[in-house]
Short mmCIF file of the C-alpha atoms (twelve columns), coordinates in Angstrom:
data_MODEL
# 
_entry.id   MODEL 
# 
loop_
_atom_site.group_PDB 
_atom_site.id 
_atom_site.type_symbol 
_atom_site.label_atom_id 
_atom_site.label_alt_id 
_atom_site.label_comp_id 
_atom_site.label_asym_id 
_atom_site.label_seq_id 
_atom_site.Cartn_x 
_atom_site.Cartn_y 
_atom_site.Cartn_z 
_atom_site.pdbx_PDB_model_num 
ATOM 1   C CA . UNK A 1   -44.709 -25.932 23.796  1 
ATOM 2   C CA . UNK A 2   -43.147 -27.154 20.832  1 
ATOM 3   C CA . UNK A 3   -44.755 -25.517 18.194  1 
ATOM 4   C CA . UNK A 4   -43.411 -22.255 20.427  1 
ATOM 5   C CA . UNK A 5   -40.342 -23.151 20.120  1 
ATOM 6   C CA . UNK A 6   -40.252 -23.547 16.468  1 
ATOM 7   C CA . UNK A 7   -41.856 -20.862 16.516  1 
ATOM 8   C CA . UNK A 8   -39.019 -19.077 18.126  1 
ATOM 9   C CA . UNK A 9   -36.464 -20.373 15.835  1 
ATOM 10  C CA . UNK A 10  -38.252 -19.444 12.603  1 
ATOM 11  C CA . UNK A 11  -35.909 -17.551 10.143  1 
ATOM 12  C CA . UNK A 12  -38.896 -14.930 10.084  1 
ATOM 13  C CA . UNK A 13  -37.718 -13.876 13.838  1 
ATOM 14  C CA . UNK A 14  -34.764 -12.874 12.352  1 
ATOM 15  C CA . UNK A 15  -36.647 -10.821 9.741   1 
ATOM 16  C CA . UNK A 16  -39.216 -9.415  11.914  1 
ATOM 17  C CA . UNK A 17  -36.033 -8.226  13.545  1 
ATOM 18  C CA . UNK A 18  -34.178 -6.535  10.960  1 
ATOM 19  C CA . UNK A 19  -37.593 -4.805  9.865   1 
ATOM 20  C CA . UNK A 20  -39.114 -3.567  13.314  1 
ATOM 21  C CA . UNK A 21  -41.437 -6.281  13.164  1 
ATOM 22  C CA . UNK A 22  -42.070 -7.151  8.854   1 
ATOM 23  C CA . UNK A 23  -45.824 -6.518  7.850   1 
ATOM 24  C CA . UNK A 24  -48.589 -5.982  10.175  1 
ATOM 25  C CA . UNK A 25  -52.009 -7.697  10.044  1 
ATOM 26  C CA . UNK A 26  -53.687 -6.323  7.288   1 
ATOM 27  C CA . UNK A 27  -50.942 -5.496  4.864   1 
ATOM 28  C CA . UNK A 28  -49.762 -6.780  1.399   1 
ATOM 29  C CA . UNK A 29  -46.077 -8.006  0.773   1 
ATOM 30  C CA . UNK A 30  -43.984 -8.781  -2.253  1 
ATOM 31  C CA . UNK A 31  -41.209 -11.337 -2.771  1 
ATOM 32  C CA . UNK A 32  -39.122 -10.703 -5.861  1 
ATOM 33  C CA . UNK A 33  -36.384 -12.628 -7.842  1 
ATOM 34  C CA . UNK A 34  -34.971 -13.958 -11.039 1 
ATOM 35  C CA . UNK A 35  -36.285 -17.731 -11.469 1 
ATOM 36  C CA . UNK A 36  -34.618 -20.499 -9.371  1 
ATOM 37  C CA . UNK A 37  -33.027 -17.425 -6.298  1 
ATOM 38  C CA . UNK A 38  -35.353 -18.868 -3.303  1 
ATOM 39  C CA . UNK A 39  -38.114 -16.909 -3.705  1 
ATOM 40  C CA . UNK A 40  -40.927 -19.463 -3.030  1 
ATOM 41  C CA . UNK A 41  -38.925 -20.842 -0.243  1 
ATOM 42  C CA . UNK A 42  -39.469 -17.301 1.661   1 
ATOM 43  C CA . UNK A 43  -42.939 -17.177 0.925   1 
ATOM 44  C CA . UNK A 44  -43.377 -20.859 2.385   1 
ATOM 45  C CA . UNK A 45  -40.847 -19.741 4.935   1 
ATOM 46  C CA . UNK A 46  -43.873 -17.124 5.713   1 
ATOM 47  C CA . UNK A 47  -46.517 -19.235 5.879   1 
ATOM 48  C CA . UNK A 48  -45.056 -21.851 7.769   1 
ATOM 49  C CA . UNK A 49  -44.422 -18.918 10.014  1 
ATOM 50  C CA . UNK A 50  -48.460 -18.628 10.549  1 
ATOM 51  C CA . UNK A 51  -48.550 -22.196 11.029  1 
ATOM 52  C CA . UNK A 52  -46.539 -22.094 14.191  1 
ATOM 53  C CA . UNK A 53  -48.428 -19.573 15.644  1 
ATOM 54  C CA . UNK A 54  -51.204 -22.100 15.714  1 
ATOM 55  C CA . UNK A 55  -53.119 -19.880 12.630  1 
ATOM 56  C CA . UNK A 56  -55.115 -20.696 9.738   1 
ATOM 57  C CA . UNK A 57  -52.994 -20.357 6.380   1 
ATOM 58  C CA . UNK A 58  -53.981 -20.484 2.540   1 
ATOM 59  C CA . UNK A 59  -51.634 -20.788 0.165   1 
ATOM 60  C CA . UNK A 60  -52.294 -20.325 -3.417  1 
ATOM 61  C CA . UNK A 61  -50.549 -21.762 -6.034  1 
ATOM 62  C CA . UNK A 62  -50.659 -21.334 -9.783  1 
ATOM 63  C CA . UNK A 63  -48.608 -24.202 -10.745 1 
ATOM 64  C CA . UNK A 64  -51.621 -26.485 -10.383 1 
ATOM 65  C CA . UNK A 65  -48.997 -29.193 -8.307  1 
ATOM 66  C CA . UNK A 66  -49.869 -29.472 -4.752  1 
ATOM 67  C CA . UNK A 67  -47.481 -31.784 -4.442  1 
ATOM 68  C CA . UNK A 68  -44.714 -29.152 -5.085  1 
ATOM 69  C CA . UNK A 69  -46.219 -26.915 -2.312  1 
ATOM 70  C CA . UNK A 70  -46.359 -30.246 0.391   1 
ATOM 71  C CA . UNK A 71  -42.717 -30.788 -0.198  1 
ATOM 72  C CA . UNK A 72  -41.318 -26.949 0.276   1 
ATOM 73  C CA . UNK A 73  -43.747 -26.849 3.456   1 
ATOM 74  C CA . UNK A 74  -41.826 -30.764 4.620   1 
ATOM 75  C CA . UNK A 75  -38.738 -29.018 3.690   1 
ATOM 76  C CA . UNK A 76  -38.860 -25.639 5.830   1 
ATOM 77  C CA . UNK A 77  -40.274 -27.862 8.434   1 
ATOM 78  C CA . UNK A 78  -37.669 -30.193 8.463   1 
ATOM 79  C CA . UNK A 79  -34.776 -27.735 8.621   1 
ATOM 80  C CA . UNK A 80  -36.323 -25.404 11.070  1 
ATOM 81  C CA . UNK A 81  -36.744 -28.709 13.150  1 
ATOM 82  C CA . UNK A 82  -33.080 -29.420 13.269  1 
ATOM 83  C CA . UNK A 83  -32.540 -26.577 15.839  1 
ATOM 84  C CA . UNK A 84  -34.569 -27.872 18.592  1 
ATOM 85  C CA . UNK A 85  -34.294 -31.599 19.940  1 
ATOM 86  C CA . UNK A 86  -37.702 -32.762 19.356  1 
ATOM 87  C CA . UNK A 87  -39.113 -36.125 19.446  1 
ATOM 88  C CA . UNK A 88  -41.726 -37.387 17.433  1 
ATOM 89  C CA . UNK A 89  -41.487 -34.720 14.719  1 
ATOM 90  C CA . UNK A 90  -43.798 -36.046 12.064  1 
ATOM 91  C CA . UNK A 91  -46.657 -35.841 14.645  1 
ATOM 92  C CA . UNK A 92  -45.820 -32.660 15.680  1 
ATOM 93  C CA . UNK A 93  -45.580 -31.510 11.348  1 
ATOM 94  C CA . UNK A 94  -49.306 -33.154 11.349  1 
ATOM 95  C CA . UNK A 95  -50.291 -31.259 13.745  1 
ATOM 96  C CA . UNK A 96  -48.959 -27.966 12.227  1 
ATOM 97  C CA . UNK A 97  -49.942 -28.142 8.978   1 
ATOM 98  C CA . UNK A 98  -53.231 -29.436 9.833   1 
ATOM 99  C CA . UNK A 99  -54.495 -26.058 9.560   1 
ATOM 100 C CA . UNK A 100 -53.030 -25.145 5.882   1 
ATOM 101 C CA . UNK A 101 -55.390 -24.965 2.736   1 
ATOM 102 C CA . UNK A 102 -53.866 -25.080 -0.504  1 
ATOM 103 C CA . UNK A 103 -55.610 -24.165 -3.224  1 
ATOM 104 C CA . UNK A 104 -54.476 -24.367 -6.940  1 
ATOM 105 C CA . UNK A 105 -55.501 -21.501 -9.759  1 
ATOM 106 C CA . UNK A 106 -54.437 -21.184 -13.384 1 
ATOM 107 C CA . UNK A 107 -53.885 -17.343 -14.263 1 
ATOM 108 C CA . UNK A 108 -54.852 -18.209 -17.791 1 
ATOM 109 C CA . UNK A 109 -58.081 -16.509 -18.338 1 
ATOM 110 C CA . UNK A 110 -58.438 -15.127 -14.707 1 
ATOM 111 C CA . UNK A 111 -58.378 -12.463 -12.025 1 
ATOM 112 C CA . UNK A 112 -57.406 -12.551 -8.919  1 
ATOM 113 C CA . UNK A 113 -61.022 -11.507 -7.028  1 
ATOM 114 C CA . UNK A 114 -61.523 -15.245 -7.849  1 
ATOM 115 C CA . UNK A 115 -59.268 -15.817 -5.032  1 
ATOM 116 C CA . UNK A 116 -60.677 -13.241 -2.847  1 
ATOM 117 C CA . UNK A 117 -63.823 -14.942 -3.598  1 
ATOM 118 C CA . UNK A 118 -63.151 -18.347 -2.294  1 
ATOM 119 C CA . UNK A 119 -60.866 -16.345 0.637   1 
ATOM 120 C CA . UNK A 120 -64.920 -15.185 1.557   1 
ATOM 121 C CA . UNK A 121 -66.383 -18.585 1.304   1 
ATOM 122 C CA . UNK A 122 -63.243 -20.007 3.111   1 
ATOM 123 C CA . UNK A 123 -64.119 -17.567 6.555   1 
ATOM 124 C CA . UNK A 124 -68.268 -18.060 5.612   1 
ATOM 125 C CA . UNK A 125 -67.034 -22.058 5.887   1 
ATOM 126 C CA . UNK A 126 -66.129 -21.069 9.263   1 
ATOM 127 C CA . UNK A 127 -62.619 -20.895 8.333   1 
ATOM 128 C CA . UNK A 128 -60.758 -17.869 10.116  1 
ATOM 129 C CA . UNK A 129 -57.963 -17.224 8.501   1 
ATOM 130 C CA . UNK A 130 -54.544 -15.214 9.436   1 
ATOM 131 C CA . UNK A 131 -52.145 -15.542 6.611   1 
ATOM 132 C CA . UNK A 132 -52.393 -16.194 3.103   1 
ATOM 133 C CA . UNK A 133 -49.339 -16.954 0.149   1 
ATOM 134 C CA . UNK A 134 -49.596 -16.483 -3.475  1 
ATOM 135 C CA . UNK A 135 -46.707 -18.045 -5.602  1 
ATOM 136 C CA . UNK A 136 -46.302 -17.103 -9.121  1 
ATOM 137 C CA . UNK A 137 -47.755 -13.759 -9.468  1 
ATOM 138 C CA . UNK A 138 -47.323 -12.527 -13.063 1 
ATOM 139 C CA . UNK A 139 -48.159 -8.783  -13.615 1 
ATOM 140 C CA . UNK A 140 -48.430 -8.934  -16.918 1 
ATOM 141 C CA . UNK A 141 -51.578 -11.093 -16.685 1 
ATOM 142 C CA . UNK A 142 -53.016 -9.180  -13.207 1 
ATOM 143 C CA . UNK A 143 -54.592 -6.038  -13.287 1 
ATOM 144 C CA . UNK A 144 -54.721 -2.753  -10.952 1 
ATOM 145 C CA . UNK A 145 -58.379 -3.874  -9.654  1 
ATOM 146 C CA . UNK A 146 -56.815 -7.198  -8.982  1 
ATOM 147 C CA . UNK A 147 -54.561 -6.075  -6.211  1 
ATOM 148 C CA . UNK A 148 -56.925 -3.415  -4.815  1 
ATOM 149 C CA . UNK A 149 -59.384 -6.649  -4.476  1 
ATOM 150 C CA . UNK A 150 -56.427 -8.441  -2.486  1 
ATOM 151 C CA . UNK A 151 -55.428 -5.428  -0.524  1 
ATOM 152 C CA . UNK A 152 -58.659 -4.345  0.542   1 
ATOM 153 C CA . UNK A 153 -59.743 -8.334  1.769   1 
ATOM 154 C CA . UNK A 154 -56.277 -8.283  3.750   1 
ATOM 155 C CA . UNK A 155 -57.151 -5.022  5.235   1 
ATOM 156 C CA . UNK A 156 -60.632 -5.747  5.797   1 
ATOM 157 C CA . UNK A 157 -59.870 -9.042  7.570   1 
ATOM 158 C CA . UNK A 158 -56.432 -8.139  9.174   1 
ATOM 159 C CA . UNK A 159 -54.950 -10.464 7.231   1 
ATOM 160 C CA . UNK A 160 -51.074 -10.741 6.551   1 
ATOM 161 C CA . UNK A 161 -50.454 -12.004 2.780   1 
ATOM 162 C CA . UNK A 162 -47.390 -12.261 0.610   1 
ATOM 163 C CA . UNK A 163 -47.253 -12.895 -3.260  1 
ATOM 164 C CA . UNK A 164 -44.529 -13.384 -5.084  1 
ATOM 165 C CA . UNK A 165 -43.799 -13.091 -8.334  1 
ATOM 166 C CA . UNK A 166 -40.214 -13.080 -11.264 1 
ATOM 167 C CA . UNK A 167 -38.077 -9.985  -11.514 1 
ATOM 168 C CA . UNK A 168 -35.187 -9.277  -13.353 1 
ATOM 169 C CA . UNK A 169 -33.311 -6.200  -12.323 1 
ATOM 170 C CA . UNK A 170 -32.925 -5.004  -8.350  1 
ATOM 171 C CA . UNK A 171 -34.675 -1.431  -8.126  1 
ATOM 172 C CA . UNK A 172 -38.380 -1.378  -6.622  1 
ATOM 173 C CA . UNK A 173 -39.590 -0.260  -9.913  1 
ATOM 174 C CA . UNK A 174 -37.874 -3.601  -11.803 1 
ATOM 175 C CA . UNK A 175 -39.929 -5.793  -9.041  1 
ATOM 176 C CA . UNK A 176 -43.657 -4.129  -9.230  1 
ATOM 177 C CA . UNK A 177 -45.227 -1.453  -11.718 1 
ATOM 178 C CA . UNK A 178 -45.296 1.704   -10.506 1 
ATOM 179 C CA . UNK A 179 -49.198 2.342   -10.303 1 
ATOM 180 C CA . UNK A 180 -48.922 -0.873  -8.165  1 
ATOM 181 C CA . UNK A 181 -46.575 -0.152  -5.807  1 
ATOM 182 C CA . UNK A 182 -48.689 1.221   -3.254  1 
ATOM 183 C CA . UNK A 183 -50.970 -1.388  -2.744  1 
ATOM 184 C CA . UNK A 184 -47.418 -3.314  -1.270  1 
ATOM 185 C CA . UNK A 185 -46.631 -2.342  2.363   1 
ATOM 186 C CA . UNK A 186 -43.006 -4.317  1.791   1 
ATOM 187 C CA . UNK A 187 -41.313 -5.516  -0.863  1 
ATOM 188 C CA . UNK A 188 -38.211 -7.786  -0.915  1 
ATOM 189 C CA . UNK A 189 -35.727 -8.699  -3.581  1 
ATOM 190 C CA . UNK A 190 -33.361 -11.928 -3.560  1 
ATOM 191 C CA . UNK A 191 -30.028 -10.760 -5.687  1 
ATOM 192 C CA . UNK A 192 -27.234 -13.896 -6.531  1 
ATOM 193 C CA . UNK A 193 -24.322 -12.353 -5.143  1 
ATOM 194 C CA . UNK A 194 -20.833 -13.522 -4.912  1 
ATOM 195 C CA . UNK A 195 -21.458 -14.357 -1.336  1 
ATOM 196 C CA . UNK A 196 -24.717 -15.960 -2.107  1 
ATOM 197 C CA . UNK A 197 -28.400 -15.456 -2.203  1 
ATOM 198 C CA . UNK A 198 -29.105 -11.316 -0.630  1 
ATOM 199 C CA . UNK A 199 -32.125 -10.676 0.972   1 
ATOM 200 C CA . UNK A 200 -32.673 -6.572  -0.369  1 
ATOM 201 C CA . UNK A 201 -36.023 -4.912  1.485   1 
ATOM 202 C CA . UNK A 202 -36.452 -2.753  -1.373  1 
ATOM 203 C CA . UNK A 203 -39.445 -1.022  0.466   1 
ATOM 204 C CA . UNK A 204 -41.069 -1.434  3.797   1 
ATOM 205 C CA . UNK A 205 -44.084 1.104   4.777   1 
ATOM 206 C CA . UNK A 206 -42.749 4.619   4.009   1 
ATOM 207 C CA . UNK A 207 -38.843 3.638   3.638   1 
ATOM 208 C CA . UNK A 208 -37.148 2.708   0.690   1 
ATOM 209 C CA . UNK A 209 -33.934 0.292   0.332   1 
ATOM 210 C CA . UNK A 210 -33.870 -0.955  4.198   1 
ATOM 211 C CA . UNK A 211 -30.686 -2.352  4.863   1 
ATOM 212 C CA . UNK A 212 -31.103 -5.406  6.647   1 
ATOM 213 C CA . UNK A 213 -27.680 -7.781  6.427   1 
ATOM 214 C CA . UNK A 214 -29.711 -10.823 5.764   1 
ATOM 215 C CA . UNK A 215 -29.221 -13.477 3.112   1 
ATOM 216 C CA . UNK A 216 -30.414 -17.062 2.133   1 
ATOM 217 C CA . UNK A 217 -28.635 -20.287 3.354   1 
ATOM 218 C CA . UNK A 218 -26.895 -21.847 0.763   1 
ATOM 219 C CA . UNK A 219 -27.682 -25.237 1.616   1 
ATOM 220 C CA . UNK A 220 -31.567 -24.752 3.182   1 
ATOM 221 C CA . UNK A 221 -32.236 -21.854 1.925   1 
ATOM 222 C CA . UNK A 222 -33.821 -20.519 5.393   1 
ATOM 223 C CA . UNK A 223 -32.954 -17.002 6.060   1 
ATOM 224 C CA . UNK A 224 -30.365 -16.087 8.392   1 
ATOM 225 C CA . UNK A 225 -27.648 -13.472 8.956   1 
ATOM 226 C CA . UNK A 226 -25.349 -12.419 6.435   1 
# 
């Protein structure tokens, strides 16, 4: 009952909400930003949002630091916690990230069917998973046939994954090359503004520049209403 009610008070509802619902099962998504805007705290806000639904997550890192990923996932945890009363709330963390993998890739010399590889031996483990994360994208070192590999396993397996990856300028074609974009069912943006940290959905399915009147919190960086 617990985990529902987290679950319930995850910045994602208020997402899901601006966007009809965010990505389906099955589709790709892209979080954009300059270095140092938030953008790996939404894409752990994301997976932690699979973890409360009681799911299998993997999140991939490129850093090579799990340690980095266990303290955003504490963190998010930790704030999201704050809005309900709960008691014993390092039991209750145990139990929810009990069912995240993390595993750690260098994109020196590599492709990313690696991952989709060990995705496969993950669910052949007997591992079922639901969402997957992938910080650090850099398409200068990915291919084409890299992201077709990742969006045909999340369509194939109905499984939700976001990357994300650095981006200078605002406009959808600053955030992913062009031959790539259509592998990406959404694709946010985080802009510094004067009021803060903007969330921009710079595409979702078959509409461009959805305005959604969401931004980051300045002290948690959660996402709430702007």
């Amino acid at each position: 009952m617990e985990k529902q009610d987290l679950y319930e008070k995850s910045p994602v509802r208020l997402f899901d909400s601006a966007t009809e619902g965010g990505l389906k099962a099955g589709e790709l998504g892209l979080v954009t930003s300059k270095k140092g805007l938030g953008k790996t705290s939404v894409l752990v806000q994301f997976g932690m949002d699979t973890l409360l639904q009681d799911k299998q997550l993997v999140h991939v890192s490129f850093d090579l630091h799990s340690s980095n990923v266990i303290s955003w996932y504490d963190g998010i945890f930790a704030e999201i916690a704050k809005k309900k009363n709960i008691g014993n709330t390092a039991e209750l963390k145990g139990d929810v990230v009990a069912k995240r993998t993390i595993l750690n890739f260098s994109l020196d010399n590599f492709n990313l069917s690696k991952v989709v590889n060990t995705l496969n031996a993950l669910k052949a483990g007997g591992i079922a998973v639901s969402g997957v994360v992938m910080d650090g994208i850099d398409f200068s070192k990915v291919t084409e046939g890299d992201i077709n590999s990742v969006a045909q396993y999340a369509a194939a397996e109905k499984v939700t994954i976001w990357v994300a990856a650095t981006a200078e300028g605002e406009k959808l074609s600053d955030s992913v090359p062009a031959n790539l974009e259509k592998y990406f069912g959404g694709v946010i943006h985080l802009s510094q503004k004067p009021e803060g940290v903007t969330v921009n959905v710079l595409k979702l399915h078959d509409k461009k520049d959805v305005a959604v009147n969401l931004k980051l919190d300045t002290k948690t960086l959660l996402i709430t209403k702007a």
